[in-house]
Amino acid sequence: MSNKIPRVQAREQDPAARRGNFEEVSYGYDEREAVLEASRCLNCKKPACMNACPVAVKIPFFIQEVLKGDFREAARIIAIDSSLPAVCGRVCPQENQCEGACVLGIRNEPVAIGKLERFVADWSRENGVRFTERKSSNGIKVAVIGSGPSGLACAADLAKTGYEVTIFEALHKPGGVLEYGIPEFRLPKEKVVKSEVDNVRALGVTIETNVVIGRTLSVDDLFEKEGFKAVFIGSGAGLPRFMGIPGENLNGVFSANEFLTRNNLMNAYKEDSDTPIYVGRKVCVVGGGNVAMDAARTALRLGAHVTVVYRRTEKELPARKEEVHHAREEGIEFRMLVNPVEILDDGRGWVKGIRCESMKLGDPDESGRRAPVPVPGSEFDMEADVVIMALGTSPNPLIASTTSGLERTRRGGLVADEEGTTSREGVFAGGDAVTGAATVILAMGAGRRAARSIDKYLRGKYGSAELI
């Protein structure tokens, strides 16, 4: 029976080798492995995995096609709901979503849905399979601000319906956090990100880079001068947070956002880079999320000894277990129940270390997790040349502050309902620009919901066709 077959483990680079390169860690499945893993699926009549997917991919249906060996049909089924399958197959927290709901996981390991999605997407790319069906143009222009996951998902769904969609991207490459935030060893840029962005372009979506909405153009300009009838804001959350402790302005202190952007988007990790980045001998990464793991593993590959400090225990680490496992395999040190209180100056304006205090877990806070509290008299110093703050990000307030009629949160994010509707008519928003930093797949789900709302709004005004 299928539930007796052990989960097929994807092959990976050896940890000793991969810590010295930026090549992708996981090799993924080959055809034989994919078909074998697909045979584990019980093809449930009421698939909980589908309900747990933020973009509602028809999971058991595509897996049954993989089982038959019809990979093209599997890709077509995925493409109905997801414009970024090769991305999602690599970076989605499947363990908390589709795989977390898989009934096989109750007594055994769940079906490797993410690995199967990645296999199908990679097979499609390697075999030149692309799905570009769309309805005839209805002539109605929609602007999308930001080419990250929410913007790409929104644009793809609207383009399929016949809208004339233009994405405006502030940076010189499209992809948003996929391009600048996630390292090459987790998400290859040329092979995966560019390919999936090109798939969205193939639907008829125009992407204009180096356009900063709020500076180059305003939202008002998009309506009044450019002729757009609706605007979706999916500009992400690129404003880093700091702790507010002494020494944060020293040379050698980075936000994870800057550190990863310089490495991923500006190729600082390459020997011939025009914008190299200093890591010194010892790097301390503050934080425990996926971004902290990405920063730590990047610094390791740049030649530093890396220590991650986190104020709770490993049980509370918000990073994916797979990323923590990979980081440990590669030799990254973890210091739990440790919180920085000061970054130490070497007397010349550079980091020489970090002063920390030990913590213990107290009562649960508003998130439901036990709140860390300092242990009196427990301060100690750690040596470090570089400190990377990976404490999360907030939405950049530029768009909201330059657009009238948009309600904002106290952290500068946009206020929008579940369907992406904001306080200004014709303006919709979703993803990290609304929620703050979250996952790729949640941003995509928000983009898709906003696309349906935009279509409903525009049909009410102009009689356009219903979204497919």
Short mmCIF file of C-alpha atoms in Angstrom, two decimals:
data_model
loop_
_atom_site.label_atom_id
_atom_site.label_comp_id
_atom_site.label_asym_id
_atom_site.label_seq_id
_atom_site.Cartn_x
_atom_site.Cartn_y
_atom_site.Cartn_z
CA MET A 1 0.00 0.00 0.00
CA SER A 2 1.09 3.54 -0.70
CA ASN A 3 1.26 4.50 2.95
CA LYS A 4 3.82 1.73 3.54
CA ILE A 5 6.31 3.26 1.13
CA PRO A 6 8.82 5.49 2.97
CA ARG A 7 9.02 9.12 1.86
CA VAL A 8 11.51 9.57 -0.97
CA GLN A 9 14.32 11.81 0.25
CA ALA A 10 15.69 14.30 -2.27
CA ARG A 11 19.40 14.16 -2.92
CA GLU A 12 21.49 17.08 -1.63
CA GLN A 13 24.97 18.53 -1.90
CA ASP A 14 27.36 17.26 0.73
CA PRO A 15 27.49 19.81 3.59
CA ALA A 16 31.29 20.03 3.50
CA ALA A 17 31.19 20.93 -0.19
CA ARG A 18 28.19 23.25 -0.23
CA ARG A 19 29.44 25.50 2.58
CA GLY A 20 32.04 26.71 0.08
CA ASN A 21 29.72 27.47 -2.87
CA PHE A 22 26.43 29.14 -3.72
CA GLU A 23 25.06 26.28 -5.82
CA GLU A 24 21.62 24.93 -4.96
CA VAL A 25 21.65 22.61 -1.95
CA SER A 26 18.84 20.25 -3.00
CA TYR A 27 19.00 18.39 -6.31
CA GLY A 28 15.28 17.59 -6.28
CA TYR A 29 13.70 14.44 -7.71
CA ASP A 30 14.39 12.68 -10.97
CA GLU A 31 11.47 11.10 -12.87
CA ARG A 32 11.72 7.73 -11.13
CA GLU A 33 11.83 9.32 -7.68
CA ALA A 34 8.92 11.64 -8.48
CA VAL A 35 6.69 8.79 -9.66
CA LEU A 36 7.58 6.69 -6.61
CA GLU A 37 6.77 9.56 -4.23
CA ALA A 38 3.53 10.25 -6.10
CA SER A 39 2.51 6.64 -5.50
CA ARG A 40 2.34 7.43 -1.77
CA CYS A 41 -0.59 9.83 -2.26
CA LEU A 42 -3.89 8.36 -1.05
CA ASN A 43 -5.88 10.59 -3.44
CA CYS A 44 -8.31 11.49 -0.65
CA LYS A 45 -11.92 12.23 -1.57
CA LYS A 46 -11.78 15.29 0.69
CA PRO A 47 -8.17 16.45 0.28
CA ALA A 48 -7.18 18.49 3.31
CA CYS A 49 -3.96 19.45 1.55
CA MET A 50 -5.87 21.60 -0.96
CA ASN A 51 -7.69 23.47 1.77
CA ALA A 52 -4.37 24.16 3.48
CA CYS A 53 -2.78 25.66 0.35
CA PRO A 54 -3.07 29.49 0.32
CA VAL A 55 -3.46 29.50 -3.47
CA ALA A 56 -5.62 26.34 -3.59
CA VAL A 57 -3.43 24.29 -5.94
CA LYS A 58 -5.30 21.13 -6.97
CA ILE A 59 -2.71 18.97 -5.24
CA PRO A 60 -4.00 15.39 -5.50
CA PHE A 61 -5.01 15.97 -9.13
CA PHE A 62 -1.53 17.01 -10.25
CA ILE A 63 0.06 14.24 -8.18
CA GLN A 64 -2.09 11.61 -9.91
CA GLU A 65 -0.79 12.87 -13.26
CA VAL A 66 2.79 12.58 -11.99
CA LEU A 67 1.98 8.99 -11.02
CA LYS A 68 0.83 8.33 -14.59
CA GLY A 69 3.98 9.94 -15.97
CA ASP A 70 2.00 12.73 -17.63
CA PHE A 71 4.14 15.58 -16.36
CA ARG A 72 2.77 18.08 -18.88
CA GLU A 73 -0.77 17.58 -17.60
CA ALA A 74 0.47 17.85 -14.04
CA ALA A 75 2.06 21.20 -14.94
CA ARG A 76 -1.15 22.41 -16.59
CA ILE A 77 -3.14 21.64 -13.45
CA ILE A 78 -0.68 23.51 -11.23
CA ALA A 79 -0.61 26.49 -13.63
CA ILE A 80 -4.35 27.05 -13.12
CA ASP A 81 -3.67 28.28 -9.59
CA SER A 82 0.03 29.04 -9.28
CA SER A 83 2.23 31.29 -11.39
CA LEU A 84 5.37 30.43 -9.39
CA PRO A 85 5.48 26.63 -8.92
CA ALA A 86 9.27 26.24 -9.10
CA VAL A 87 9.59 28.95 -6.45
CA CYS A 88 6.89 27.55 -4.18
CA GLY A 89 8.24 24.03 -4.50
CA ARG A 90 11.51 25.29 -3.06
CA VAL A 91 10.71 27.90 -0.43
CA CYS A 92 7.13 27.36 0.80
CA PRO A 93 6.72 26.12 4.40
CA GLN A 94 4.86 23.03 3.21
CA GLU A 95 5.25 21.42 6.61
CA ASN A 96 2.88 24.03 8.04
CA GLN A 97 0.48 24.06 5.10
CA CYS A 98 -0.27 21.36 2.52
CA GLU A 99 2.04 18.69 3.93
CA GLY A 100 1.01 19.60 7.45
CA ALA A 101 -2.57 18.67 6.53
CA CYS A 102 -1.68 15.43 4.71
CA VAL A 103 -3.40 12.47 6.39
CA LEU A 104 -0.33 10.29 5.84
CA GLY A 105 1.50 12.56 8.26
CA ILE A 106 -0.67 11.39 11.15
CA ARG A 107 1.21 8.11 11.49
CA ASN A 108 3.92 8.36 8.87
CA GLU A 109 5.65 11.08 6.86
CA PRO A 110 3.39 13.21 4.64
CA VAL A 111 3.62 13.16 0.87
CA ALA A 112 6.47 15.42 -0.30
CA ILE A 113 4.10 17.81 -2.07
CA GLY A 114 6.65 20.60 -2.33
CA LYS A 115 9.29 18.37 -3.90
CA LEU A 116 6.74 17.04 -6.40
CA GLU A 117 5.64 20.57 -7.33
CA ARG A 118 9.27 21.54 -7.82
CA PHE A 119 9.86 18.47 -10.01
CA VAL A 120 6.91 19.29 -12.26
CA ALA A 121 7.92 22.94 -12.58
CA ASP A 122 11.54 22.08 -13.33
CA TRP A 123 10.46 19.45 -15.88
CA SER A 124 8.29 22.06 -17.60
CA ARG A 125 11.14 24.55 -17.80
CA GLU A 126 13.63 21.98 -19.06
CA ASN A 127 11.19 20.76 -21.72
CA GLY A 128 10.01 24.19 -22.88
CA VAL A 129 6.45 23.75 -21.59
CA ARG A 130 4.67 27.04 -20.89
CA PHE A 131 0.96 27.81 -20.50
CA THR A 132 0.02 31.21 -21.91
CA GLU A 133 -3.71 30.91 -22.56
CA ARG A 134 -5.59 34.13 -21.86
CA LYS A 135 -8.86 35.71 -22.85
CA SER A 136 -8.95 38.39 -25.53
CA SER A 137 -7.94 41.83 -24.33
CA ASN A 138 -10.75 43.90 -22.85
CA GLY A 139 -8.66 47.07 -23.19
CA ILE A 140 -8.82 47.91 -19.47
CA LYS A 141 -5.47 48.84 -17.93
CA VAL A 142 -4.48 47.72 -14.42
CA ALA A 143 -1.27 48.76 -12.66
CA VAL A 144 0.56 46.49 -10.24
CA ILE A 145 3.17 48.04 -7.95
CA GLY A 146 5.90 45.57 -7.07
CA SER A 147 7.07 42.44 -8.90
CA GLY A 148 7.34 40.18 -5.88
CA PRO A 149 5.11 37.16 -5.20
CA SER A 150 1.87 39.08 -4.57
CA GLY A 151 2.34 41.35 -7.57
CA LEU A 152 3.23 38.51 -9.94
CA ALA A 153 0.28 36.38 -8.78
CA CYS A 154 -2.16 39.29 -9.11
CA ALA A 155 -0.82 40.29 -12.52
CA ALA A 156 -0.94 36.72 -13.87
CA ASP A 157 -4.57 36.16 -12.88
CA LEU A 158 -5.68 39.52 -14.28
CA ALA A 159 -3.78 38.98 -17.54
CA LYS A 160 -5.41 35.57 -18.02
CA THR A 161 -8.77 37.33 -17.80
CA GLY A 162 -7.95 39.84 -20.52
CA TYR A 163 -6.77 42.91 -18.61
CA GLU A 164 -3.81 44.94 -19.86
CA VAL A 165 -1.47 44.68 -16.88
CA THR A 166 1.72 46.64 -16.22
CA ILE A 167 3.96 45.88 -13.24
CA PHE A 168 6.10 48.73 -11.90
CA GLU A 169 9.26 47.58 -10.10
CA ALA A 170 11.56 49.92 -8.16
CA LEU A 171 14.71 47.82 -8.62
CA HIS A 172 16.55 46.99 -11.83
CA LYS A 173 15.48 43.33 -11.81
CA PRO A 174 11.96 41.96 -11.34
CA GLY A 175 11.15 39.35 -8.71
CA GLY A 176 11.08 41.35 -5.50
CA VAL A 177 12.10 39.31 -2.47
CA LEU A 178 12.61 36.28 -4.72
CA GLU A 179 15.45 38.18 -6.41
CA TYR A 180 17.02 40.14 -3.56
CA GLY A 181 16.00 38.28 -0.38
CA ILE A 182 16.43 34.53 -0.88
CA PRO A 183 19.98 33.26 -1.53
CA GLU A 184 21.07 31.51 -4.69
CA PHE A 185 21.70 28.24 -2.85
CA ARG A 186 17.99 28.07 -1.97
CA LEU A 187 16.48 29.73 -5.04
CA PRO A 188 18.57 29.99 -8.23
CA LYS A 189 17.93 33.34 -9.92
CA GLU A 190 18.60 32.71 -13.60
CA LYS A 191 17.27 29.15 -13.69
CA VAL A 192 14.16 29.62 -11.54
CA VAL A 193 13.22 33.23 -10.74
CA LYS A 194 13.88 34.66 -14.21
CA SER A 195 12.12 31.71 -15.84
CA GLU A 196 8.97 32.12 -13.75
CA VAL A 197 8.93 35.90 -14.23
CA ASP A 198 9.22 35.24 -17.98
CA ASN A 199 6.19 32.94 -17.72
CA VAL A 200 4.18 35.84 -16.32
CA ARG A 201 5.47 38.08 -19.12
CA ALA A 202 4.35 35.45 -21.63
CA LEU A 203 0.77 36.02 -20.46
CA GLY A 204 1.04 39.55 -21.82
CA VAL A 205 2.12 41.32 -18.63
CA THR A 206 4.46 44.29 -19.13
CA ILE A 207 7.16 44.84 -16.48
CA GLU A 208 8.79 48.25 -16.12
CA THR A 209 11.83 48.33 -13.83
CA ASN A 210 13.55 51.30 -12.15
CA VAL A 211 10.20 52.96 -11.44
CA VAL A 212 9.76 54.09 -7.83
CA ILE A 213 6.08 54.74 -7.19
CA GLY A 214 5.94 57.73 -4.88
CA ARG A 215 8.97 59.29 -6.59
CA THR A 216 9.15 58.48 -10.31
CA LEU A 217 5.36 58.34 -10.56
CA SER A 218 2.60 58.66 -7.99
CA VAL A 219 -0.52 56.56 -7.64
CA ASP A 220 -2.47 59.64 -8.75
CA ASP A 221 -0.32 59.76 -11.91
CA LEU A 222 -1.20 56.14 -12.68
CA PHE A 223 -4.89 57.01 -12.66
CA GLU A 224 -4.87 60.53 -14.09
CA LYS A 225 -1.95 60.51 -16.55
CA GLU A 226 -1.35 56.86 -17.44
CA GLY A 227 -4.98 55.75 -17.81
CA PHE A 228 -5.03 52.86 -15.36
CA LYS A 229 -8.47 51.98 -14.00
CA ALA A 230 -7.28 50.07 -10.93
CA VAL A 231 -4.03 49.77 -8.96
CA PHE A 232 -2.73 46.88 -6.88
CA ILE A 233 -0.02 47.67 -4.33
CA GLY A 234 2.20 44.68 -3.64
CA SER A 235 5.36 46.54 -2.69
CA GLY A 236 6.42 44.16 0.07
CA ALA A 237 8.06 44.95 3.39
CA GLY A 238 11.59 46.19 2.84
CA LEU A 239 12.08 48.46 5.85
CA PRO A 240 14.38 46.66 8.34
CA ARG A 241 13.88 46.68 12.09
CA PHE A 242 16.62 47.19 14.65
CA MET A 243 16.78 46.65 18.41
CA GLY A 244 17.58 50.21 19.43
CA ILE A 245 20.61 49.14 21.48
CA PRO A 246 23.93 51.04 21.75
CA GLY A 247 26.39 50.44 18.92
CA GLU A 248 23.94 49.72 16.11
CA ASN A 249 25.46 52.52 14.01
CA LEU A 250 28.97 51.04 14.07
CA ASN A 251 30.72 49.93 10.90
CA GLY A 252 30.11 46.21 10.52
CA VAL A 253 26.45 46.26 11.56
CA PHE A 254 24.04 45.27 8.79
CA SER A 255 20.36 44.65 8.51
CA ALA A 256 19.74 41.23 7.01
CA ASN A 257 17.83 43.04 4.28
CA GLU A 258 20.92 45.01 3.19
CA PHE A 259 23.26 42.07 3.60
CA LEU A 260 21.14 39.73 1.48
CA THR A 261 20.28 42.37 -1.13
CA ARG A 262 23.93 43.17 -1.71
CA ASN A 263 24.76 39.48 -2.04
CA ASN A 264 21.76 38.31 -4.06
CA LEU A 265 20.90 41.28 -6.26
CA MET A 266 24.34 42.89 -6.51
CA ASN A 267 26.42 39.66 -6.53
CA ALA A 268 28.65 40.73 -3.63
CA TYR A 269 29.60 37.08 -3.11
CA LYS A 270 31.47 36.95 -6.44
CA GLU A 271 35.20 37.66 -6.43
CA ASP A 272 34.89 40.19 -9.27
CA SER A 273 31.95 42.03 -7.70
CA ASP A 274 31.90 45.83 -7.93
CA THR A 275 30.18 45.91 -4.54
CA PRO A 276 31.95 43.40 -2.26
CA ILE A 277 30.75 43.04 1.31
CA TYR A 278 32.88 42.68 4.46
CA VAL A 279 32.23 39.74 6.79
CA GLY A 280 35.46 39.57 8.76
CA ARG A 281 36.35 36.43 10.69
CA LYS A 282 33.33 36.12 12.99
CA VAL A 283 29.70 37.01 12.23
CA CYS A 284 26.88 37.15 14.73
CA VAL A 285 23.33 36.90 13.33
CA VAL A 286 20.58 38.11 15.63
CA GLY A 287 17.22 36.41 15.03
CA GLY A 288 15.72 32.99 14.41
CA GLY A 289 13.57 33.20 11.30
CA ASN A 290 14.19 32.06 7.73
CA VAL A 291 15.87 35.38 6.92
CA ALA A 292 18.29 34.84 9.80
CA MET A 293 19.12 31.37 8.41
CA ASP A 294 19.63 32.85 4.94
CA ALA A 295 21.95 35.57 6.27
CA ALA A 296 23.90 33.12 8.42
CA ARG A 297 24.38 30.59 5.64
CA THR A 298 25.41 33.34 3.23
CA ALA A 299 28.00 34.73 5.66
CA LEU A 300 29.35 31.21 6.17
CA ARG A 301 29.85 30.83 2.42
CA LEU A 302 31.73 34.13 2.41
CA GLY A 303 34.30 32.61 4.77
CA ALA A 304 33.21 33.62 8.27
CA HIS A 305 32.57 31.61 11.40
CA VAL A 306 28.89 32.27 12.10
CA THR A 307 26.91 32.22 15.33
CA VAL A 308 23.13 32.68 15.47
CA VAL A 309 21.80 34.16 18.71
CA TYR A 310 18.12 33.81 19.55
CA ARG A 311 16.31 34.90 22.70
CA ARG A 312 14.04 31.85 22.95
CA THR A 313 14.74 28.12 22.73
CA GLU A 314 15.10 26.02 19.61
CA LYS A 315 11.52 24.85 20.06
CA GLU A 316 10.35 28.40 19.38
CA LEU A 317 12.60 29.02 16.36
CA PRO A 318 10.32 30.39 13.62
CA ALA A 319 12.60 29.24 10.79
CA ARG A 320 11.72 26.13 8.81
CA LYS A 321 13.14 22.97 10.35
CA GLU A 322 14.79 22.14 7.03
CA GLU A 323 16.67 25.45 7.02
CA VAL A 324 17.83 25.02 10.63
CA HIS A 325 18.92 21.47 9.83
CA HIS A 326 20.90 22.64 6.80
CA ALA A 327 22.50 25.45 8.80
CA ARG A 328 23.61 23.04 11.53
CA GLU A 329 24.95 20.57 8.93
CA GLU A 330 27.04 23.36 7.44
CA GLY A 331 28.65 24.21 10.77
CA ILE A 332 26.72 27.26 11.98
CA GLU A 333 26.69 27.64 15.77
CA PHE A 334 23.45 28.38 17.63
CA ARG A 335 23.24 30.18 20.97
CA MET A 336 19.75 29.94 22.42
CA LEU A 337 18.22 32.02 25.21
CA VAL A 338 20.65 34.82 24.42
CA ASN A 339 19.74 38.46 23.76
CA PRO A 340 22.12 41.29 22.70
CA VAL A 341 22.16 44.44 24.84
CA GLU A 342 25.06 46.33 23.22
CA ILE A 343 27.34 46.16 20.18
CA LEU A 344 30.92 46.85 21.25
CA ASP A 345 33.18 49.48 19.62
CA ASP A 346 36.83 48.71 18.88
CA GLY A 347 37.67 52.38 19.44
CA ARG A 348 37.83 53.14 15.71
CA GLY A 349 34.13 52.94 14.95
CA TRP A 350 34.08 49.24 14.00
CA VAL A 351 32.44 46.28 15.67
CA LYS A 352 34.67 44.26 18.01
CA GLY A 353 32.01 42.18 19.71
CA ILE A 354 28.54 41.93 21.11
CA ARG A 355 27.42 42.10 24.75
CA CYS A 356 24.58 39.73 25.56
CA GLU A 357 22.47 38.64 28.48
CA SER A 358 21.06 35.20 29.15
CA MET A 359 17.31 34.77 29.02
CA LYS A 360 14.71 32.43 30.45
CA LEU A 361 11.16 31.82 29.29
CA GLY A 362 8.37 33.43 31.28
CA ASP A 363 4.64 33.57 30.70
CA PRO A 364 3.16 33.49 27.16
CA ASP A 365 2.98 36.82 25.32
CA GLU A 366 0.29 38.07 22.90
CA SER A 367 1.56 35.67 20.21
CA GLY A 368 0.99 32.69 22.52
CA ARG A 369 4.71 32.00 22.86
CA ARG A 370 6.38 32.16 26.27
CA ALA A 371 7.99 35.58 26.60
CA PRO A 372 11.76 35.66 27.22
CA VAL A 373 12.90 37.57 30.30
CA PRO A 374 16.48 38.52 31.29
CA VAL A 375 18.42 36.56 33.88
CA PRO A 376 19.83 39.15 36.34
CA GLY A 377 23.63 39.46 36.34
CA SER A 378 24.08 37.16 33.34
CA GLU A 379 25.80 39.53 30.89
CA PHE A 380 28.72 38.23 28.84
CA ASP A 381 30.64 39.29 25.71
CA MET A 382 31.00 37.50 22.37
CA GLU A 383 33.68 38.29 19.80
CA ALA A 384 32.37 39.45 16.40
CA ASP A 385 33.57 41.53 13.43
CA VAL A 386 30.12 41.78 11.86
CA VAL A 387 26.63 41.78 13.34
CA ILE A 388 23.60 41.09 11.14
CA MET A 389 20.21 42.08 12.51
CA ALA A 390 17.52 39.68 11.23
CA LEU A 391 14.59 40.91 13.29
CA GLY A 392 11.95 41.24 10.61
CA THR A 393 10.87 44.07 8.35
CA SER A 394 8.03 46.54 8.01
CA PRO A 395 6.36 47.96 4.89
CA ASN A 396 8.14 50.97 3.41
CA PRO A 397 5.79 53.92 4.05
CA LEU A 398 6.70 55.77 0.82
CA ILE A 399 3.66 54.79 -1.25
CA ALA A 400 1.18 55.25 1.57
CA SER A 401 2.67 58.61 2.56
CA THR A 402 2.50 59.96 -1.00
CA THR A 403 -1.02 58.73 -1.79
CA SER A 404 -4.11 60.48 -0.49
CA GLY A 405 -7.01 58.48 0.89
CA LEU A 406 -5.05 55.41 1.98
CA GLU A 407 -5.43 54.31 5.58
CA ARG A 408 -2.18 53.18 7.20
CA THR A 409 -1.16 51.13 10.20
CA ARG A 410 1.15 52.57 12.85
CA ARG A 411 4.08 50.73 11.20
CA GLY A 412 3.43 52.28 7.81
CA GLY A 413 1.63 49.35 6.21
CA LEU A 414 -1.56 49.64 4.24
CA VAL A 415 -4.94 48.80 5.71
CA ALA A 416 -6.83 46.39 3.43
CA ASP A 417 -9.46 43.73 4.00
CA GLU A 418 -9.10 40.03 3.22
CA GLU A 419 -10.01 40.67 -0.40
CA GLY A 420 -7.42 43.43 -0.82
CA THR A 421 -9.80 46.40 -0.80
CA THR A 422 -8.29 49.58 0.68
CA SER A 423 -9.86 52.82 1.87
CA ARG A 424 -9.38 54.44 -1.56
CA GLU A 425 -11.60 53.49 -4.47
CA GLY A 426 -9.81 51.62 -7.20
CA VAL A 427 -6.74 50.90 -5.07
CA PHE A 428 -6.12 47.39 -3.77
CA ALA A 429 -3.25 45.97 -1.74
CA GLY A 430 -1.94 42.66 -0.45
CA GLY A 431 1.03 40.66 0.73
CA ASP A 432 3.75 42.03 2.97
CA ALA A 433 2.74 45.64 2.18
CA VAL A 434 -0.35 44.93 4.30
CA THR A 435 0.63 42.17 6.73
CA GLY A 436 4.32 42.87 7.22
CA ALA A 437 6.90 40.21 6.44
CA ALA A 438 5.30 36.80 5.81
CA THR A 439 5.78 33.92 3.35
CA VAL A 440 5.90 33.80 -0.43
CA ILE A 441 2.78 31.65 -0.69
CA LEU A 442 0.71 33.85 1.63
CA ALA A 443 1.66 36.86 -0.47
CA MET A 444 0.62 34.98 -3.61
CA GLY A 445 -2.72 34.09 -2.02
CA ALA A 446 -3.29 37.76 -1.20
CA GLY A 447 -2.43 38.72 -4.77
CA ARG A 448 -4.93 36.23 -6.18
CA ARG A 449 -7.71 37.39 -3.86
CA ALA A 450 -7.02 40.99 -4.83
CA ALA A 451 -7.17 40.05 -8.53
CA ARG A 452 -10.68 38.68 -8.01
CA SER A 453 -11.67 41.86 -6.17
CA ILE A 454 -10.23 44.05 -8.92
CA ASP A 455 -12.12 42.09 -11.55
CA LYS A 456 -15.36 42.38 -9.59
CA TYR A 457 -14.81 46.12 -9.14
CA LEU A 458 -14.01 46.72 -12.80
CA ARG A 459 -16.88 44.56 -14.03
CA GLY A 460 -19.16 46.74 -11.94
CA LYS A 461 -17.79 49.87 -13.61
CA TYR A 462 -16.97 48.69 -17.13
CA GLY A 463 -18.72 45.33 -17.63
CA SER A 464 -15.51 43.34 -17.98
CA ALA A 465 -15.44 39.54 -18.04
CA GLU A 466 -15.44 37.47 -14.87
CA LEU A 467 -12.08 36.21 -13.67
CA ILE A 468 -11.39 32.61 -14.66
#
